[in-house]
Amino acid sequence: MNGPVDGSETYGTWLKRQPVDFQNDMLGRTRAELFRNGKVPIDRFVDDLGKTITLKELAIKENL
């Protein structure tokens, strides 16, 4: 998006540096807010198969 990224950088650390509007576009407003506030790490938004879980499932899984 804005130039080369170090190969050792994770998607989460890269996304954390992006503008709020971009984070909202990528994750959705609620997930982005949870991510920004440190309540849910980026890898917890998907199941073991890489499928995005619903916000209801996320709330149960993360005790939100």
Tab-separated table of C-alpha atoms in Angstrom:
chain	number	residue	atom	x	y	z
A	1	MET	CA	0.000	0.000	0.000
A	2	ASN	CA	2.671	2.477	0.984
A	3	GLY	CA	5.940	0.888	-0.049
A	4	PRO	CA	7.973	-2.184	0.793
A	5	VAL	CA	7.352	-4.036	4.028
A	6	ASP	CA	10.016	-5.948	5.917
A	7	GLY	CA	9.521	-9.684	5.442
A	8	SER	CA	9.619	-10.305	9.181
A	9	GLU	CA	6.754	-7.900	9.896
A	10	THR	CA	3.372	-9.464	10.644
A	11	TYR	CA	0.110	-8.346	9.125
A	12	GLY	CA	-1.021	-7.213	12.580
A	13	THR	CA	1.951	-4.938	13.206
A	14	TRP	CA	1.670	-3.512	9.700
A	15	LEU	CA	-2.088	-2.945	10.036
A	16	LYS	CA	-1.624	-1.261	13.427
A	17	ARG	CA	0.379	1.498	11.681
A	18	GLN	CA	-2.267	2.137	9.024
A	19	PRO	CA	-4.883	4.904	9.256
A	20	VAL	CA	-8.076	4.199	11.198
A	21	ASP	CA	-10.215	4.434	8.044
A	22	PHE	CA	-8.066	1.792	6.356
A	23	GLN	CA	-8.293	-0.496	9.394
A	24	ASN	CA	-12.071	-0.049	9.407
A	25	ASP	CA	-12.251	-0.900	5.706
A	26	MET	CA	-10.140	-4.034	6.131
A	27	LEU	CA	-11.661	-5.406	9.330
A	28	GLY	CA	-15.002	-3.688	9.715
A	29	ARG	CA	-15.594	-0.984	12.301
A	30	THR	CA	-16.239	-3.273	15.299
A	31	ARG	CA	-13.340	-5.658	14.676
A	32	ALA	CA	-11.014	-2.740	13.942
A	33	GLU	CA	-11.932	-1.085	17.222
A	34	LEU	CA	-11.330	-4.320	19.142
A	35	PHE	CA	-7.985	-4.679	17.357
A	36	ARG	CA	-6.924	-1.063	17.977
A	37	ASN	CA	-7.853	-1.260	21.649
A	38	GLY	CA	-5.799	-4.426	22.080
A	39	LYS	CA	-8.839	-6.453	23.146
A	40	VAL	CA	-8.512	-9.013	20.336
A	41	PRO	CA	-5.337	-9.895	18.402
A	42	ILE	CA	-5.687	-9.986	14.623
A	43	ASP	CA	-5.301	-13.776	14.424
A	44	ARG	CA	-8.402	-14.343	16.585
A	45	PHE	CA	-10.774	-13.007	13.899
A	46	VAL	CA	-10.533	-16.273	11.952
A	47	ASP	CA	-11.064	-19.933	12.784
A	48	ASP	CA	-8.502	-22.731	12.357
A	49	LEU	CA	-9.354	-22.950	8.639
A	50	GLY	CA	-8.838	-19.223	8.053
A	51	LYS	CA	-12.564	-18.431	7.803
A	52	THR	CA	-13.672	-15.148	9.370
A	53	ILE	CA	-15.798	-15.800	12.434
A	54	THR	CA	-18.930	-13.784	13.160
A	55	LEU	CA	-18.961	-11.038	15.761
A	56	LYS	CA	-21.296	-13.186	17.873
A	57	GLU	CA	-18.825	-16.098	17.731
A	58	LEU	CA	-15.976	-13.717	18.490
A	59	ALA	CA	-17.785	-12.350	21.544
A	60	ILE	CA	-18.231	-15.874	22.894
A	61	LYS	CA	-14.701	-16.984	22.035
A	62	GLU	CA	-13.090	-13.877	23.583
A	63	ASN	CA	-15.525	-13.381	26.481
A	64	LEU	CA	-16.471	-9.910	25.284
